[in-house]
Amino acid sequence: MSSRIRTLEEYHAAYQKSVEDPDGFWADVAAPFTWRRKWDTVRSGEFSPAGDSKWFEGARLNITENCLDRHLALRGNKLALIFEPNDPKTRHLRLTYRELYQQVCQFANVLHANGVEKGDRVIIYLPMIPALAIAVLACARIGAVHSVVFAGFSATAIADRVNDADAHFVLTADGLNRGPKQIPVKSVVDEALLHCPGVRRVIVVEHLGWHVHMQPGRDVWFHEEAQGVPLTCPAEEMKAEDPLFILYTSGSTGKPKGVVHTTAGYMVWADYTFRNVFQVEENDVYWCTADIGWVTGHTYLLYGPLLAGSTSLQFEGVPTYPDAGRFWEVIDKHNVTIFYTAPTAIRSLMATPLDNVLSYSLSSLRVLGSVGEPINEEAWHWYHTHIGKGRCPIVDTWWQTETGGIMLSALADITPSVPARAGLPLPGVQPVLLNQDGTEIEGNDREGYLAIKASWPAVIRTTWGDHERARQTYFQPYPGYYFTGDGARRDEQGLYRIIGRVDDVINVSGHRFGTAEIENAINQNEHVVESAVVGYPHDVKGQGIYAYVICQHGAPKTDAEARQWEASIIETVVAEIGKIAKPDKIQLVSGLPKTRSGKIMRRILRKVAEGETSNLGDVTTLLDPAVVDEILAGKK
Ligand code: 6R9
């Protein structure tokens, strides 16, 4: 496809055109896709006050025709998906574009036969197996709105999402492999659905071959439903702004919100950013290690690579099983050329003996990527030297669930790639730094709140069922801008460096949690009166979770009692959210530092958690300054 940038001059020209003539620019980018009907207007709507951007209005299409059907003539026998299982001794699986097309169609027919209709929401709680990729595309094929829930979330988290999305259908599996462990999945869904009366049908994919409870009239096995079902299925004709998916993500307040992306704009953005950032060529073998349960897996494991006709690798396992050389083994085994992972994975592997890397050649690699959190310089250099052998450019890609795709990043080997800098904006992205009062900060070597000035094709359209929440979160804080929630610095060369969240969101191993969300979970525990959660720097995870907790019966009487309460609090968090939100440190306290108006002074708690205890700042406004001494004395 055209619209591929190949030189620095072309980048500058594309960027300039995208700002001066966005309609013309995006019309050109969108032209080569398969449209059932072309658009009437390229862009409409506004950030302020409505927060209702629309792209390619009037167009009709189906994204799977662009991911699959469009490639059949030229790439029917090309590999679309390589599946590498958890256990290297189990056989891997390869699907050509034709095979993937057939499996998606078959799955789509099974969905139809089970009552799923256009516009229905389908919750997908599946492990990282081909059925997950296929199920997502099958929903899109028939115009159902997929909402993937990462298969590490708890029953409560699933129930919240099913009910918020008002979903009648759930797709799941018997269980999953995670390193040496096998973990139940269906039973978690069963527990969730006790609280979801609206669910009519659960389709279960057989993965581990387990016997699981099947509720008559509700639960069916996919392999039984698929018997004799045709391998073709007409694609539903969708409007450009019909919702494609909902993906729940944490914010600074309340329960996770359902970020909604729509069809045409998301498609164009996923394809454009994928091809240009990674500088993808026809014969690349591309591996994104993210789970499809997160936005990175949606855009850069599934949609981006398939739209571009690339070969995408899906990995079920973990970086350290059977040993810490597993990633590098997979790269050599499948001749991976482009590798996209998260800083937390790099940091955890850096901490293991270098022999784990040196036993592999890694000579197929051409481009490396990073996503999810700031990559520290040490990790950047290790990645560059030991994985990229000094010859592969690193693209540090900054973006968010809400942005749909990459916003700030180097284009591999084309625009500057500097350690700890995301780099320059992609064409179509107009970043600004704002002061607290919302005025733009001009010039380089400056720091401020990162906001985006003009709409781009994959900007969040709404939060499911509550547009006002989206408007207030993203478009109202600074009218005329999309507010990212991140702080950033523009360096002397105009490259962006992301500093981190400026709100109450913490980023643990690249996963977002609201501090309030974790506090709500902790407060469900029978021992707990009140809690306050903050992030603190963690060597591997980027940020760790530090919880200050007041228990009902005052201080624990013995160490054993303290440990028992802490374990019980952890159990509650695991039940409410999932293992990924487990506090790293719990400090039982008798009080929290509060102002006279009752506000918790998180600044103090953050400093203590960070170990910066010498300068706590002004504590005179506290109701009871003695609390601080107790907290300092008991620091974990
Ligand atoms: C894609 C994704 C978004 C938040 C974002 C920011 C952080 C993501 C980053 C990065 C520094 C990068 N973030 N990429 N920070 N450098 N390259 O991660 O989406 O899960 O919604 O998280 O992650 O703080 O605001 P999401």
XYZ file of C-alpha atoms and ligand atoms in Angstrom:
662
model
C 0.000 0.000 0.000
C 1.079 3.551 -0.500
C 1.371 6.173 2.253
C 4.551 4.509 3.410
C 7.203 6.957 4.578
C 10.722 5.944 3.561
C 12.941 8.927 4.276
C 13.232 11.773 6.769
C 12.190 14.224 4.043
C 9.085 12.160 3.385
C 8.294 12.180 7.091
C 8.490 15.957 7.250
C 6.417 16.341 4.091
C 3.776 13.902 5.348
C 3.683 15.594 8.733
C 3.251 19.009 7.199
C 0.502 17.861 4.865
C -1.308 16.119 7.733
C -1.451 19.431 9.616
C -2.192 21.747 6.704
C -4.614 19.552 4.802
C -5.780 16.744 7.090
C -8.777 15.912 4.910
C -6.639 15.484 1.822
C -3.948 13.636 3.736
C -6.268 11.051 5.310
C -8.329 10.638 2.134
C -5.111 9.566 0.397
C -4.147 7.205 3.225
C -7.618 5.651 3.302
C -8.035 5.242 -0.456
C -6.430 1.779 -0.897
C -8.669 -0.020 1.628
C -11.679 -2.068 0.591
C -14.724 0.142 1.025
C -18.264 -0.976 0.270
C -19.030 2.719 0.009
C -16.625 5.668 0.220
C -17.026 8.405 2.849
C -18.830 11.715 2.421
C -16.680 13.640 4.921
C -13.219 12.776 6.178
C -13.456 14.491 9.572
C -16.312 15.964 11.549
C -17.299 16.595 15.144
C -15.211 18.475 17.690
C -13.186 18.057 20.881
C -14.961 20.907 22.649
C -17.533 20.919 24.018
C -19.019 17.652 22.716
C -15.988 15.368 22.423
C -17.596 13.697 19.425
C -14.982 13.218 16.701
C -16.136 11.340 13.624
C -14.033 10.036 10.781
C -14.994 8.867 7.287
C -18.717 9.456 7.872
C -20.876 7.954 5.177
C -18.418 5.135 4.461
C -19.441 1.472 4.629
C -16.986 -1.345 5.195
C -16.064 -4.394 7.191
C -12.640 -4.397 8.835
C -12.212 -8.174 8.353
C -12.568 -7.786 4.594
C -9.539 -5.545 4.907
C -7.673 -7.905 7.240
C -8.460 -11.098 5.357
C -10.476 -11.135 2.095
C -8.395 -8.336 0.575
C -5.221 -10.413 0.928
C -6.515 -13.716 -0.399
C -5.633 -13.130 -4.047
C -1.992 -12.174 -3.458
C -1.265 -13.574 -0.026
C -3.653 -16.501 0.362
C -0.765 -18.879 1.074
C 1.288 -16.426 3.108
C 1.418 -17.005 6.856
C -0.937 -14.701 8.717
C -0.501 -16.121 12.195
C 2.216 -18.186 13.839
C 1.178 -19.588 17.182
C 3.956 -20.481 19.609
C 2.602 -22.417 22.600
C 3.558 -22.061 26.245
C 5.565 -25.279 26.238
C 8.298 -25.435 23.581
C 7.787 -29.202 23.403
C 4.232 -28.730 22.141
C 3.934 -28.205 18.400
C 3.499 -24.687 17.100
C 0.758 -23.852 14.633
C 0.815 -21.800 11.475
C -2.199 -20.343 9.699
C -2.058 -18.897 6.207
C -4.274 -15.984 5.289
C -6.667 -18.433 3.609
C -6.796 -20.693 6.659
C -7.280 -17.804 9.036
C -10.036 -16.454 6.789
C -11.782 -19.829 6.876
C -11.495 -20.191 10.626
C -12.754 -16.683 11.252
C -15.722 -17.330 8.947
C -16.488 -20.601 10.662
C -16.330 -19.006 14.107
C -18.533 -16.165 12.844
C -21.115 -18.696 11.650
C -21.064 -20.382 15.058
C -21.657 -17.003 16.715
C -24.586 -16.339 14.381
C -26.060 -19.771 14.992
C -25.901 -19.078 18.724
C -27.885 -15.896 18.384
C -25.194 -13.222 18.189
C -26.374 -10.332 16.022
C -24.872 -7.129 14.686
C -24.385 -4.624 17.511
C -24.447 -7.252 20.284
C -21.597 -7.031 22.775
C -19.530 -10.183 23.189
C -17.190 -10.575 26.161
C -14.121 -12.601 25.243
C -12.253 -14.156 28.156
C -9.821 -16.439 26.396
C -6.165 -17.325 26.867
C -3.520 -16.309 24.309
C -4.402 -19.051 21.831
C -5.381 -18.794 18.153
C -9.069 -19.014 19.129
C -8.711 -15.619 20.810
C -7.489 -13.955 17.618
C -10.100 -15.815 15.598
C -12.949 -14.971 17.993
C -12.144 -11.258 17.914
C -12.174 -11.205 14.128
C -15.314 -13.359 14.018
C -17.157 -10.752 16.069
C -15.995 -8.031 13.717
C -17.055 -10.160 10.755
C -20.693 -10.131 11.852
C -20.670 -6.641 13.333
C -20.749 -7.718 16.972
C -18.815 -5.472 19.367
C -15.982 -7.396 20.992
C -14.802 -6.659 24.475
C -11.781 -8.723 25.387
C -11.117 -9.147 29.083
C -7.534 -10.151 29.877
C -7.633 -13.750 31.124
C -5.893 -12.810 34.375
C -8.791 -10.714 35.644
C -10.956 -12.037 38.454
C -14.589 -13.159 38.395
C -15.672 -9.840 39.894
C -13.827 -7.911 37.209
C -15.472 -10.041 34.497
C -18.924 -9.567 36.011
C -18.449 -5.784 36.148
C -17.503 -5.719 32.478
C -20.265 -8.076 31.318
C -22.851 -5.978 33.121
C -21.454 -2.618 32.097
C -21.409 -3.687 28.446
C -24.812 -5.372 28.838
C -23.365 -8.399 27.067
C -25.460 -11.508 26.445
C -22.604 -13.616 25.159
C -19.309 -14.800 26.625
C -16.530 -16.697 24.853
C -14.087 -18.602 27.015
C -11.946 -21.742 27.377
C -11.562 -24.586 29.843
C -8.219 -23.395 31.170
C -4.890 -21.868 30.286
C -1.176 -22.564 30.492
C 1.078 -20.130 32.229
C 4.653 -21.319 32.485
C 4.642 -24.479 34.586
C 1.058 -23.930 35.768
C -2.342 -24.766 34.363
C -4.972 -22.300 35.441
C -8.751 -22.695 35.331
C -10.640 -20.231 33.177
C -14.187 -21.549 32.714
C -14.774 -21.836 36.450
C -13.850 -18.154 36.847
C -16.467 -17.301 34.238
C -19.011 -19.500 36.031
C -18.405 -17.576 39.228
C -18.702 -14.239 37.425
C -21.945 -15.194 35.722
C -23.668 -15.787 39.039
C -23.913 -11.994 38.963
C -24.787 -11.601 35.287
C -28.396 -12.645 34.665
C -28.295 -11.180 31.145
C -25.872 -13.762 29.742
C -27.692 -16.198 27.464
C -24.878 -18.170 25.898
C -21.317 -19.156 26.807
C -19.222 -20.697 24.066
C -16.303 -22.702 25.449
C -13.138 -23.450 23.488
C -11.355 -26.667 24.392
C -7.702 -25.941 25.139
C -6.437 -28.129 27.991
C -8.923 -30.933 27.427
C -10.376 -30.522 30.883
C -13.787 -31.610 32.049
C -15.555 -28.446 33.100
C -19.021 -27.719 34.349
C -21.348 -26.931 31.436
C -24.605 -25.297 32.394
C -27.380 -26.827 30.288
C -29.145 -24.325 28.067
C -26.366 -21.787 28.511
C -22.975 -23.343 27.809
C -21.866 -25.018 24.571
C -18.532 -26.362 23.318
C -17.137 -24.545 20.313
C -15.877 -27.741 18.669
C -19.337 -29.280 18.833
C -20.994 -26.162 17.469
C -18.448 -25.934 14.642
C -19.223 -29.404 13.242
C -20.125 -29.106 9.580
C -20.313 -25.309 9.742
C -19.301 -23.587 6.467
C -15.906 -21.913 6.104
C -17.286 -18.829 4.444
C -19.428 -16.126 5.973
C -20.527 -12.878 4.369
C -19.089 -9.837 6.108
C -21.648 -7.528 7.662
C -21.647 -4.070 6.138
C -20.756 -1.581 8.874
C -20.927 2.187 9.039
C -17.637 4.004 9.586
C -18.652 5.045 13.101
C -20.214 1.759 14.198
C -18.412 0.551 17.341
C -15.775 -2.088 16.663
C -14.764 -2.803 20.213
C -14.920 -1.835 23.857
C -11.810 -2.196 25.959
C -11.960 -1.514 29.682
C -9.163 0.526 31.175
C -8.495 2.178 34.502
C -8.733 5.872 35.147
C -8.119 8.006 38.192
C -11.665 7.651 39.484
C -14.306 4.981 39.799
C -14.562 1.661 38.055
C -12.666 0.926 34.842
C -14.324 2.554 31.855
C -15.191 1.003 28.527
C -13.147 2.815 25.902
C -14.995 2.639 22.581
C -13.266 2.514 19.209
C -15.159 2.585 15.954
C -14.552 0.927 12.634
C -13.052 3.054 9.874
C -10.849 5.501 11.756
C -9.361 2.807 13.959
C -8.659 0.639 10.913
C -6.853 3.399 9.029
C -4.818 4.393 12.100
C -3.846 0.816 13.020
C -2.592 0.111 9.520
C -0.858 3.446 8.935
C 0.977 3.502 12.252
C 1.968 -0.175 12.098
C 3.535 0.030 8.649
C 5.314 3.313 9.238
C 6.607 2.947 12.788
C 8.031 -0.530 12.241
C 8.890 0.090 8.571
C 7.340 -3.229 7.703
C 8.393 -5.141 4.574
C 6.607 -8.001 2.857
C 8.745 -10.778 4.314
C 8.898 -9.617 7.890
C 7.987 -11.949 10.719
C 6.613 -9.684 13.379
C 6.188 -10.492 17.066
C 4.320 -8.382 19.577
C 4.476 -10.014 23.006
C 1.413 -8.224 24.405
C -1.700 -10.199 25.267
C -4.704 -9.479 23.030
C -6.463 -8.584 26.282
C -4.671 -5.216 26.201
C -4.879 -2.521 23.556
C -1.367 -3.266 22.303
C -2.485 -6.782 21.416
C -5.576 -5.438 19.648
C -3.783 -2.940 17.448
C -0.320 -4.428 17.020
C -0.733 -8.167 17.323
C -3.986 -8.449 15.458
C -5.452 -5.602 13.451
C -2.328 -3.671 12.384
C -0.344 -6.665 11.133
C -3.315 -8.308 9.404
C -4.409 -5.084 7.736
C -0.864 -4.775 6.413
C -0.793 -8.398 5.214
C 2.060 -9.269 7.574
C 2.928 -12.426 9.450
C 2.147 -11.980 13.146
C 3.381 -14.252 15.918
C 1.197 -15.012 18.914
C 2.863 -16.424 22.040
C 0.943 -18.172 24.766
C 3.709 -18.336 27.354
C 5.844 -16.207 29.626
C 9.390 -14.853 29.140
C 10.898 -17.080 31.824
C 9.510 -20.541 31.033
C 11.079 -23.042 30.691
C 13.952 -20.598 31.178
C 14.816 -16.944 30.737
C 16.027 -17.574 27.189
C 12.525 -18.350 25.923
C 11.932 -15.050 24.045
C 15.265 -15.322 22.290
C 14.667 -18.968 21.433
C 11.334 -18.080 19.828
C 12.975 -15.306 17.815
C 15.563 -17.729 16.377
C 13.024 -20.499 15.852
C 10.673 -18.396 13.732
C 13.219 -15.936 12.339
C 11.446 -12.983 13.877
C 12.500 -9.728 12.227
C 10.492 -7.180 14.245
C 10.111 -7.583 17.998
C 7.813 -5.407 20.127
C 7.748 -5.805 23.898
C 7.465 -3.926 27.192
C 10.220 -2.436 29.368
C 9.149 -4.585 32.316
C 9.924 -7.751 30.328
C 13.298 -6.353 29.309
C 14.163 -5.424 32.889
C 13.193 -8.829 34.233
C 15.338 -10.579 31.599
C 18.251 -8.176 32.107
C 18.434 -9.433 35.664
C 19.175 -12.996 34.509
C 22.598 -14.266 33.308
C 23.566 -12.974 29.875
C 24.148 -16.561 28.749
C 20.394 -16.776 28.288
C 20.802 -14.348 25.404
C 24.202 -15.411 24.138
C 23.036 -18.936 23.347
C 20.913 -17.518 20.523
C 21.936 -15.758 17.348
C 19.093 -13.189 17.059
C 20.468 -12.462 13.600
C 17.018 -12.277 12.017
C 16.099 -9.184 14.049
C 15.832 -5.883 12.220
C 13.656 -3.592 14.377
C 12.931 -3.485 18.130
C 10.010 -1.789 19.823
C 9.013 -0.818 23.346
C 5.600 0.085 24.734
C 3.583 0.513 27.891
C 5.725 2.679 30.143
C 8.829 4.805 29.959
C 11.897 2.725 29.124
C 14.798 3.658 31.374
C 18.192 4.266 29.781
C 19.788 1.170 31.273
C 17.099 -1.091 29.817
C 17.250 0.752 26.486
C 21.007 0.177 26.209
C 20.769 -3.474 27.214
C 18.013 -4.027 24.642
C 19.999 -2.182 21.990
C 23.331 -3.897 22.709
C 22.399 -7.439 23.601
C 19.193 -8.027 21.670
C 19.630 -5.632 18.755
C 23.423 -6.249 18.682
C 23.825 -2.539 18.095
C 22.300 -2.738 14.622
C 18.528 -2.608 15.215
C 16.757 0.706 15.717
C 14.535 0.897 18.802
C 11.130 2.497 18.502
C 9.852 3.670 21.884
C 6.151 4.015 21.144
C 3.978 6.219 23.330
C 0.241 5.808 23.112
C -2.811 4.793 25.155
C -5.903 2.616 25.042
C -7.768 5.823 24.242
C -5.551 6.797 21.302
C -6.113 3.485 19.503
C -2.588 3.398 18.128
C 0.907 4.867 18.330
C 1.092 8.665 18.666
C 4.708 9.521 19.476
C 7.530 7.310 18.275
C 10.537 7.090 16.070
C 9.908 5.590 12.639
C 12.498 2.799 12.550
C 15.769 4.056 11.063
C 14.088 7.214 9.747
C 13.386 9.654 12.569
C 15.677 9.998 15.612
C 15.694 7.226 18.200
C 17.239 8.469 21.457
C 17.211 6.531 24.757
C 14.290 7.457 27.004
C 12.602 9.539 24.308
C 9.438 8.494 22.525
C 10.522 10.944 19.842
C 8.522 12.861 17.272
C 4.772 12.802 16.661
C 3.377 10.649 13.888
C 1.773 12.461 10.967
C -1.694 13.513 12.096
C -0.657 13.954 15.740
C -0.316 17.497 17.110
C 1.079 17.230 20.644
C 1.295 20.242 22.922
C 2.576 20.836 26.430
C 0.178 22.731 28.656
C 0.552 24.694 31.854
C -1.811 23.917 34.683
C -4.011 26.806 33.520
C -4.217 25.319 30.038
C -1.943 27.696 28.150
C 0.390 26.146 25.602
C 4.076 26.062 26.485
C 6.115 27.162 23.502
C 9.661 26.202 22.625
C 11.939 23.281 23.392
C 13.531 22.080 26.615
C 10.205 22.506 28.389
C 7.927 20.345 30.487
C 4.147 20.253 30.942
C 0.932 18.310 30.642
C 0.797 16.384 27.393
C -2.298 17.098 25.324
C -3.246 16.652 21.667
C -4.530 19.561 19.686
C -6.483 18.087 16.806
C -8.490 14.958 16.200
C -6.819 11.875 14.714
C -8.645 8.916 13.169
C -8.519 6.598 16.209
C -9.237 9.032 19.041
C -11.535 7.528 21.703
C -15.144 8.053 20.608
C -16.879 7.577 23.928
C -16.921 5.546 27.102
C -19.517 2.828 26.789
C -22.908 3.875 28.110
C -21.625 7.147 29.561
C -20.483 9.736 27.056
C -20.366 12.398 29.722
C -17.601 10.510 31.495
C -15.454 10.539 28.350
C -16.165 14.192 27.775
C -15.251 15.121 31.318
C -12.151 12.943 31.467
C -10.549 13.766 28.158
C -12.067 16.854 26.575
C -13.229 19.130 29.359
C -10.028 19.599 31.405
C -8.476 21.705 28.626
C -11.145 22.743 26.107
C -10.029 22.208 22.528
C -7.528 19.514 23.479
C -7.513 15.806 24.191
C -5.919 15.465 27.637
C -3.640 12.445 27.994
C -3.110 12.317 31.764
C 0.657 12.141 31.152
C 3.350 14.680 31.833
C 6.063 15.127 29.201
C 9.184 17.040 28.336
C 10.143 18.356 24.898
C 13.927 18.187 24.702
C 16.321 20.542 22.912
C 15.685 18.746 19.615
C 11.911 18.743 19.994
C 11.777 15.039 20.877
C 9.187 14.058 23.479
C 10.110 12.311 26.674
C 7.233 10.907 28.699
C 7.609 11.524 32.406
C 4.626 9.569 33.682
C 1.051 9.992 34.804
C 0.014 13.235 36.403
C -3.210 11.729 37.750
C -3.944 8.960 40.232
C -3.176 6.217 37.763
C -0.237 3.909 38.407
C 1.502 1.837 35.786
C 2.538 -1.595 37.020
C 4.451 -3.649 34.447
C 2.773 -1.567 31.766
C -0.710 -2.199 33.169
C -2.851 0.678 34.329
C -4.624 0.816 37.657
C -6.406 3.637 39.386
C -5.281 4.013 42.995
C -8.972 4.401 43.900
C -9.760 1.132 42.148
C -7.229 -0.772 44.264
C -8.351 1.022 47.437
C -11.956 0.022 46.728
C -10.829 -3.571 46.413
C -8.801 -3.483 49.648
C -11.718 -1.895 51.479
C -13.856 -4.944 50.707
C -11.734 -6.926 53.140
C -13.381 -7.676 56.478
C -10.458 -6.369 58.536
C -10.144 -3.062 56.721
C -11.491 0.340 57.709
C -9.699 2.531 55.219
C -6.780 2.422 52.829
C -4.628 4.611 50.636
C -2.643 3.317 47.679
C 0.292 4.953 45.931
C 2.866 3.902 43.361
C 6.593 3.721 44.070
C 9.582 3.039 41.800
C 10.082 -0.692 41.276
C 13.178 -2.113 39.557
C 11.311 -4.537 37.314
C 7.689 -3.429 37.237
C 8.387 0.269 36.737
C 5.967 1.057 39.523
C 4.990 -1.101 42.461
C 1.801 -0.868 44.520
C 2.212 0.374 48.103
C -0.891 0.167 50.281
C -1.362 1.875 53.641
C -4.179 0.145 55.459
C -6.085 0.906 58.651
C -7.533 -2.235 60.199
C -10.587 -2.473 62.404
C -9.008 -3.798 65.536
C -6.131 -1.353 65.588
C -2.594 -2.625 65.342
C -2.084 -6.383 64.967
C -1.007 -7.956 68.220
C 1.652 -10.218 66.799
C 3.712 -10.494 63.646
C 1.796 -13.610 62.773
C -1.456 -11.705 63.010
C -0.052 -8.923 60.814
C 1.010 -11.439 58.191
C -2.374 -13.106 58.315
C -4.222 -9.800 57.772
C -1.880 -8.864 54.947
C -2.410 -12.202 53.240
C -6.138 -11.812 53.586
C -5.987 -8.302 52.053
C -3.994 -9.643 49.121
C -6.559 -12.389 48.640
C -9.322 -9.788 48.497
C -7.512 -7.748 45.846
C -6.920 -10.883 43.787
C -10.625 -11.725 44.028
C -11.802 -8.221 43.222
C -9.411 -7.380 40.370
C -6.896 -10.156 39.726
C -3.348 -11.209 40.546
C -1.908 -8.406 38.452
C -3.141 -5.812 40.972
C -1.610 -7.463 44.055
C -0.034 -4.855 46.355
C 3.748 -5.279 46.578
C 3.844 -3.765 50.031
C 1.192 -3.418 52.678
C 1.796 -1.258 55.705
C -0.750 -1.559 58.504
C -1.211 1.844 60.093
C -3.437 3.302 62.769
C -4.149 6.490 60.848
C -3.586 8.200 57.478
C -2.198 11.712 57.040
C -5.282 13.831 56.451
C -5.867 17.517 56.121
C -8.371 19.206 58.382
C -10.914 18.882 55.601
C -10.386 15.121 55.599
C -8.359 14.784 52.392
C -5.622 12.182 52.402
C -2.279 13.837 51.666
C -0.990 11.396 49.122
C 2.100 13.484 48.510
C 3.393 12.389 51.911
C 2.464 8.753 51.394
C 4.151 8.785 48.008
C 7.354 10.216 49.460
C 7.469 7.633 52.222
C 6.847 4.821 49.730
C 9.576 6.209 47.474
C 11.959 6.282 50.434
C 12.345 10.055 50.169
C 11.733 10.544 53.817
C 14.199 13.328 54.538
C 12.023 16.008 52.965
C 8.335 15.429 53.445
C 7.433 19.047 52.847
C 4.879 20.959 54.834
C 2.989 18.746 57.289
C 1.575 21.542 59.433
C -1.824 21.448 57.740
C -2.310 17.873 58.904
C -5.009 17.056 61.379
C -2.649 14.817 63.318
C 1.043 15.195 62.386
C 1.984 12.335 64.730
C 0.541 9.913 62.169
C 3.460 10.704 59.913
C 6.009 9.612 62.505
C 4.227 6.326 62.947
C 4.141 5.779 59.187
C 7.837 6.582 58.876
C 8.670 4.188 61.681
C 6.743 1.340 60.068
C 7.883 1.889 56.463
C 8.192 -1.302 54.430
C -0.344 1.360 24.850
C -0.601 1.397 26.310
C -1.230 4.123 28.591
C -0.231 4.779 29.528
C 0.199 6.140 29.046
C 1.589 6.262 29.637
C 2.120 4.845 29.568
C 2.558 3.835 27.293
C 4.577 4.529 26.899
C 4.156 5.060 28.132
C 6.171 6.161 28.376
C 5.893 4.871 26.432
N 2.904 4.600 28.355
N 3.567 3.788 26.406
N 4.947 5.858 28.864
N 6.649 5.694 27.213
N 6.404 4.404 25.280
O 0.263 1.120 27.097
O -1.869 1.779 26.684
O -2.429 0.524 28.811
O -3.769 2.520 28.016
O -1.480 2.777 28.984
O 0.965 4.003 29.574
O 1.514 6.687 30.959
O -0.697 7.142 29.482
P -2.446 1.851 28.154
